[in-house]
PDB file of C-alpha atoms in Angstrom:
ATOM      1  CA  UNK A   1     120.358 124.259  92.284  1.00  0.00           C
ATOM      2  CA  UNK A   2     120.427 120.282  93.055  1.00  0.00           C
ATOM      3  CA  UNK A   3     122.556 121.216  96.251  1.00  0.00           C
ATOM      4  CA  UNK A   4     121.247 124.615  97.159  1.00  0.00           C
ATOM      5  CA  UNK A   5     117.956 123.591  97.909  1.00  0.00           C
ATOM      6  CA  UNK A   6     118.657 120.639 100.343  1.00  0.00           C
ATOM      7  CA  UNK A   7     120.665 122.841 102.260  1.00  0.00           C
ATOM      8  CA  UNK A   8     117.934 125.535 102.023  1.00  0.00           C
ATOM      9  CA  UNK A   9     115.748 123.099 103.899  1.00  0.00           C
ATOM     10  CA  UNK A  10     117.600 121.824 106.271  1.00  0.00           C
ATOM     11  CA  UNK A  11     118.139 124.922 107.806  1.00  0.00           C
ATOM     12  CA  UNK A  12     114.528 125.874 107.430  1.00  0.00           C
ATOM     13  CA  UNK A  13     114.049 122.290 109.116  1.00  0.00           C
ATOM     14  CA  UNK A  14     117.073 123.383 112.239  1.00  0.00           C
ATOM     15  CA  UNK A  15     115.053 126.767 112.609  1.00  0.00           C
ATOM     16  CA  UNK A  16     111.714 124.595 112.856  1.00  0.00           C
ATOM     17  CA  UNK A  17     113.167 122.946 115.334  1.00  0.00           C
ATOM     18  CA  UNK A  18     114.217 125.594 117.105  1.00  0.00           C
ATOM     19  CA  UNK A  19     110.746 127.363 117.158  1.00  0.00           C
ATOM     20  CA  UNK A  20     109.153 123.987 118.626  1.00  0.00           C
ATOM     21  CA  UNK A  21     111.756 124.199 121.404  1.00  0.00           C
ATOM     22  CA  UNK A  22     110.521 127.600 121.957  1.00  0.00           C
ATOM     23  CA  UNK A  23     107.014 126.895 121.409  1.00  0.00           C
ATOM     24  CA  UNK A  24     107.368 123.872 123.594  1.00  0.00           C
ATOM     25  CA  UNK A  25     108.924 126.071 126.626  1.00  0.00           C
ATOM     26  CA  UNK A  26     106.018 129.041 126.411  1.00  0.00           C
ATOM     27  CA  UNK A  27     103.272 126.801 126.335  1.00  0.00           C
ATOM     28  CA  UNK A  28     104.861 124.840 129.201  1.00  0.00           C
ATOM     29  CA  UNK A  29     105.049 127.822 131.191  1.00  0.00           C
ATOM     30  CA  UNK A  30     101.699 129.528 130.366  1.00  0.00           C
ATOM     31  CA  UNK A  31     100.150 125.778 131.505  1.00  0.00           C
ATOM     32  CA  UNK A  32     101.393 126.792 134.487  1.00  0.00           C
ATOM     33  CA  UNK A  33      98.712 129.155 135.194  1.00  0.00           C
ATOM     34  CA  UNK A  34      95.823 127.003 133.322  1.00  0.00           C
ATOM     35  CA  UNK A  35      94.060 126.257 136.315  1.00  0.00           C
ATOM     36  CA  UNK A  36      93.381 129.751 137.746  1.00  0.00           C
ATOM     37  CA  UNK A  37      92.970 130.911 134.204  1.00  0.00           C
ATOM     38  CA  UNK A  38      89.715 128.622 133.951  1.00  0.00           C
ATOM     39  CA  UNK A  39      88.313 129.753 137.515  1.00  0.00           C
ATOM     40  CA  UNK A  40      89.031 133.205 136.544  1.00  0.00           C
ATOM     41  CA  UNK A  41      87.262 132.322 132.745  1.00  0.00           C
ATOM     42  CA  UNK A  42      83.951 131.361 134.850  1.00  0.00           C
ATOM     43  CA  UNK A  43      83.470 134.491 136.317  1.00  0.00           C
ATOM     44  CA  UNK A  44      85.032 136.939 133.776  1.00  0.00           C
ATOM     45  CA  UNK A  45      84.079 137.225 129.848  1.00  0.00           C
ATOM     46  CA  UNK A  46      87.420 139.346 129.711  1.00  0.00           C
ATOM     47  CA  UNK A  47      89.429 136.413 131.161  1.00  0.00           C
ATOM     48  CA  UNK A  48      87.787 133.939 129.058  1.00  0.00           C
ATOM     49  CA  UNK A  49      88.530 135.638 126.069  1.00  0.00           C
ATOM     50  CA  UNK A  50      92.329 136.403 127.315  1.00  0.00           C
ATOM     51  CA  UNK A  51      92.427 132.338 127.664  1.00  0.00           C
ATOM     52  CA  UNK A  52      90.875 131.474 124.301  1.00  0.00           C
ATOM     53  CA  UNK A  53      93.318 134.056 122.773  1.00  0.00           C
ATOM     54  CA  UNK A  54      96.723 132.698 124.520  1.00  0.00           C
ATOM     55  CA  UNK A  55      95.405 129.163 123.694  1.00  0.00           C
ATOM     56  CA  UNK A  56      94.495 130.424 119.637  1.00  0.00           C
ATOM     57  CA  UNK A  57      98.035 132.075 119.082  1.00  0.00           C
ATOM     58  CA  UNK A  58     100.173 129.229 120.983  1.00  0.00           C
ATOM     59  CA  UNK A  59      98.302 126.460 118.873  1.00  0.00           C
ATOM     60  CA  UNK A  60      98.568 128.975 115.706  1.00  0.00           C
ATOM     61  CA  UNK A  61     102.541 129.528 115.880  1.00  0.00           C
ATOM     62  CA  UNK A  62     103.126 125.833 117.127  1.00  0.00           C
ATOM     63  CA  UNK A  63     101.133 124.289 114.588  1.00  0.00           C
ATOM     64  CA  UNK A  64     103.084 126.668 111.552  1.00  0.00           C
ATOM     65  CA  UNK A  65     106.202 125.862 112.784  1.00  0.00           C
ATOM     66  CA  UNK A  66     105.556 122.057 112.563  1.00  0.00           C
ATOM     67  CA  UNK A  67     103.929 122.347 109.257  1.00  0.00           C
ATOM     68  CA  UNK A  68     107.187 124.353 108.121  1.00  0.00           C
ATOM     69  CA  UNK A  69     109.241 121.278 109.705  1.00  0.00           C
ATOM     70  CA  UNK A  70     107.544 118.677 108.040  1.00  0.00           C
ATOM     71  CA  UNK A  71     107.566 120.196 104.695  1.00  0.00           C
ATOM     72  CA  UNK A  72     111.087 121.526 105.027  1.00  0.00           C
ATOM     73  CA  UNK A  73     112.301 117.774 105.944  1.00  0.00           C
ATOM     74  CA  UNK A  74     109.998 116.464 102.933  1.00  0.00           C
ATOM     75  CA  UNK A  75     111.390 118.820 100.267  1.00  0.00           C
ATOM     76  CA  UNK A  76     114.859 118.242 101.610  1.00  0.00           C
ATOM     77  CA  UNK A  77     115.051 114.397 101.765  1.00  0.00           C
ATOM     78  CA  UNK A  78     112.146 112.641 100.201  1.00  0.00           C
ATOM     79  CA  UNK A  79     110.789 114.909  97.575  1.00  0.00           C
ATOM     80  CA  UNK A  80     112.164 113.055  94.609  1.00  0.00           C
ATOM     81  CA  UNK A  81     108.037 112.076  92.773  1.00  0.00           C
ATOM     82  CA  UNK A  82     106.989 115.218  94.116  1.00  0.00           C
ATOM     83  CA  UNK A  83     105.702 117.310  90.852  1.00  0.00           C
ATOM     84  CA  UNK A  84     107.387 120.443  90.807  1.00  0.00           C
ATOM     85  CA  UNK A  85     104.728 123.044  90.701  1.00  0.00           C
ATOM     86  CA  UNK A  86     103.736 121.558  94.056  1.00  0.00           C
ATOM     87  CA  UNK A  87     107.351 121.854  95.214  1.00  0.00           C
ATOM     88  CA  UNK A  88     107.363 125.595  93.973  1.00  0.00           C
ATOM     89  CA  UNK A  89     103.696 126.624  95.457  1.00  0.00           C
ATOM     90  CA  UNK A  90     104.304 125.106  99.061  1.00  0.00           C
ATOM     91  CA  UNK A  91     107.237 127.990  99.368  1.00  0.00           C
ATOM     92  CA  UNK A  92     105.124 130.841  99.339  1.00  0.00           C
ATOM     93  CA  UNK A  93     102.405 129.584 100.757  1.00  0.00           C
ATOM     94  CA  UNK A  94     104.455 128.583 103.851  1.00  0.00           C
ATOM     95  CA  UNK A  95     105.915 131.709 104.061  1.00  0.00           C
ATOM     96  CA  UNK A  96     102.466 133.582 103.750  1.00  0.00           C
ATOM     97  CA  UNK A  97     101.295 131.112 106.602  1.00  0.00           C
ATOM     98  CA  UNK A  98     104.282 131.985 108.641  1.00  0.00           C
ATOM     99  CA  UNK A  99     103.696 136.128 108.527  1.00  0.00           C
ATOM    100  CA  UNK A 100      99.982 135.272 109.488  1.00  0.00           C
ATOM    101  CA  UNK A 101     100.779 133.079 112.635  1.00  0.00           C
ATOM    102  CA  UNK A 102     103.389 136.101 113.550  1.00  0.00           C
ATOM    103  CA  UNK A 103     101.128 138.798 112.796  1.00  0.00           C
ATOM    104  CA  UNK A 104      97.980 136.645 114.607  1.00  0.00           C
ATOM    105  CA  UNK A 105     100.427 135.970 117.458  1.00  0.00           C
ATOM    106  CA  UNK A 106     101.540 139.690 117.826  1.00  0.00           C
ATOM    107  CA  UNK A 107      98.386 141.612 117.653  1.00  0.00           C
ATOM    108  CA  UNK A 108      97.706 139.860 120.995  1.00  0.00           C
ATOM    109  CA  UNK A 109     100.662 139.070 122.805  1.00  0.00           C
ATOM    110  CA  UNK A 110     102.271 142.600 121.638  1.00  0.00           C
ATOM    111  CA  UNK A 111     100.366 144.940 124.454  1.00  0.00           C
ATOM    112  CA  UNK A 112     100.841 142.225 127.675  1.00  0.00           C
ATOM    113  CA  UNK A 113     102.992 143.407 129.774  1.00  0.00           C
ATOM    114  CA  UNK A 114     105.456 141.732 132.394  1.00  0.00           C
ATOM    115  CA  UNK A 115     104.139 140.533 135.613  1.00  0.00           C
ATOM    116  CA  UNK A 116     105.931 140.994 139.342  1.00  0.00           C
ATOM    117  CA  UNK A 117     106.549 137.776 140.936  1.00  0.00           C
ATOM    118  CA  UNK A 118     104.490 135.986 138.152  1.00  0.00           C
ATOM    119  CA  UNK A 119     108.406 134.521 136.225  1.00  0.00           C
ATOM    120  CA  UNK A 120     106.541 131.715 134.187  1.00  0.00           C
ATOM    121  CA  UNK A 121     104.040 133.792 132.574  1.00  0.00           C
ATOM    122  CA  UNK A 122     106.884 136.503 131.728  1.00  0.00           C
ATOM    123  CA  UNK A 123     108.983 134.082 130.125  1.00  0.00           C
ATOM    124  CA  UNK A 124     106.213 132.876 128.428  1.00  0.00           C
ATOM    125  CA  UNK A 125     105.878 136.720 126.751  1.00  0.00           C
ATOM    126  CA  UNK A 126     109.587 136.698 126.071  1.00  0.00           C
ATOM    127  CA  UNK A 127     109.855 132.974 124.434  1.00  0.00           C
ATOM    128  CA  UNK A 128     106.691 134.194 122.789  1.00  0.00           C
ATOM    129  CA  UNK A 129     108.455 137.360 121.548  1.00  0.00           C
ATOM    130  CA  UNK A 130     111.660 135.105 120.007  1.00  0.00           C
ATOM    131  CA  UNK A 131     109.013 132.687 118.202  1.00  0.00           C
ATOM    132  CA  UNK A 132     107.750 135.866 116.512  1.00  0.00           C
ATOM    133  CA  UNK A 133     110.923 136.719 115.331  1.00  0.00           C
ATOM    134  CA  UNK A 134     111.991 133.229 114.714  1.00  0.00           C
ATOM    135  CA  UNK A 135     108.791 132.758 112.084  1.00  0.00           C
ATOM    136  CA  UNK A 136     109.911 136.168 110.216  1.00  0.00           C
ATOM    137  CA  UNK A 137     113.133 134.245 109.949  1.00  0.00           C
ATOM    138  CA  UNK A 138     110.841 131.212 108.465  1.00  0.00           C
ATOM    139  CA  UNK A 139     109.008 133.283 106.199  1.00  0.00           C
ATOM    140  CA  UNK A 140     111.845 134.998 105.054  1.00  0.00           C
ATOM    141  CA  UNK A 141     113.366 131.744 104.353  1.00  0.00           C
ATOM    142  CA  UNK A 142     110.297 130.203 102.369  1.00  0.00           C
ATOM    143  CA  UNK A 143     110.350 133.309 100.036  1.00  0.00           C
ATOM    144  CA  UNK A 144     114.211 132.596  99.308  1.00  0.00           C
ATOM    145  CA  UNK A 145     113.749 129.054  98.684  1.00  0.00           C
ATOM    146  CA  UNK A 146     110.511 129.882  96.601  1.00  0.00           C
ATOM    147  CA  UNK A 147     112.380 132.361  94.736  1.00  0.00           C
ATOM    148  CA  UNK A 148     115.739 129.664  94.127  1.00  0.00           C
ATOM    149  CA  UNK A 149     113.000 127.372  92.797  1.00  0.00           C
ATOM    150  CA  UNK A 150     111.366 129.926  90.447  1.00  0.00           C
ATOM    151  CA  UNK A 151     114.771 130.687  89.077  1.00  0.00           C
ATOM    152  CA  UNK A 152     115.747 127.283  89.050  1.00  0.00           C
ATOM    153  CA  UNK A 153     112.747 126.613  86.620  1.00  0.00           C
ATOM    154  CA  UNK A 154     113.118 129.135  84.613  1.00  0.00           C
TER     155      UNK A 154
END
């Protein structure tokens, strides 16, 4: 188990990566559009609420990934006076915080549909679409490690 887990973590720390890459590229592109979103927010309860929500579930699924990151690093490389109850409850608690940023960013990105001429915004829906996937990868990978752990302690 001494090996497994550091290996465990590093690639839930590569896949972290990854998803801030992606995360990094759909914001980036949805900033695009920032400006006439907040002209269109002054005059339109509907678009303000469309803005709030893009903002919400980019900052959500950013912020998981980067927690998942930091923790994966820590439990990989500098974990050592860590006490290991802590060790095991951060798994499944990272992986329940993952499904809730995917599930938080799907129920509103899942209906928006691709816009003609608009190519920013639409690859902003499909990076948003592969950071989904990518934190059902995460979570799945927090309940594996949680589980080595649990049968590591045992």
């Amino acid at each position: 188990m001494a090996v497994a887990l550091p290996i465990l973590h590093s690639v839930q720390a590569c896949l972290s990566a990854y998803g801030l890459y992606l995360s990094y590229i759909s914001i980036t592109d949805l900033q695009r559009y920032e400006e006439k979103s907040e002209k269109a927010a002054k005059y339109s309860t509907t678009a303000e609420h469309q803005l709030h929500k893009t903002r919400t579930t980019q900052a959500s699924g950013a912020l998981t990934i980067t927690t998942s990151l930091v923790t994966s690093l820590t439990l990989a490389y500098l974990s050592t006076s860590t006490p290991t109850l802590l060790k095991f409850a951060l798994n499944p608690a990272l992986a329940a915080g993952a499904l809730f940023a995917r599930a938080h960013i799907s129920n509103f990105w899942r209906g928006k549909a691709k816009v003609p001429f608009v190519g920013g915004f639409n690859e902003a829906i499909s990076r948003t679409g592969e950071l989904q996937t990518l934190l059902a990868w995460l979570a799945g990978s927090w309940a594996i490690t949680g589980a080595v752990w649990g049968w590591s302690l045992s």
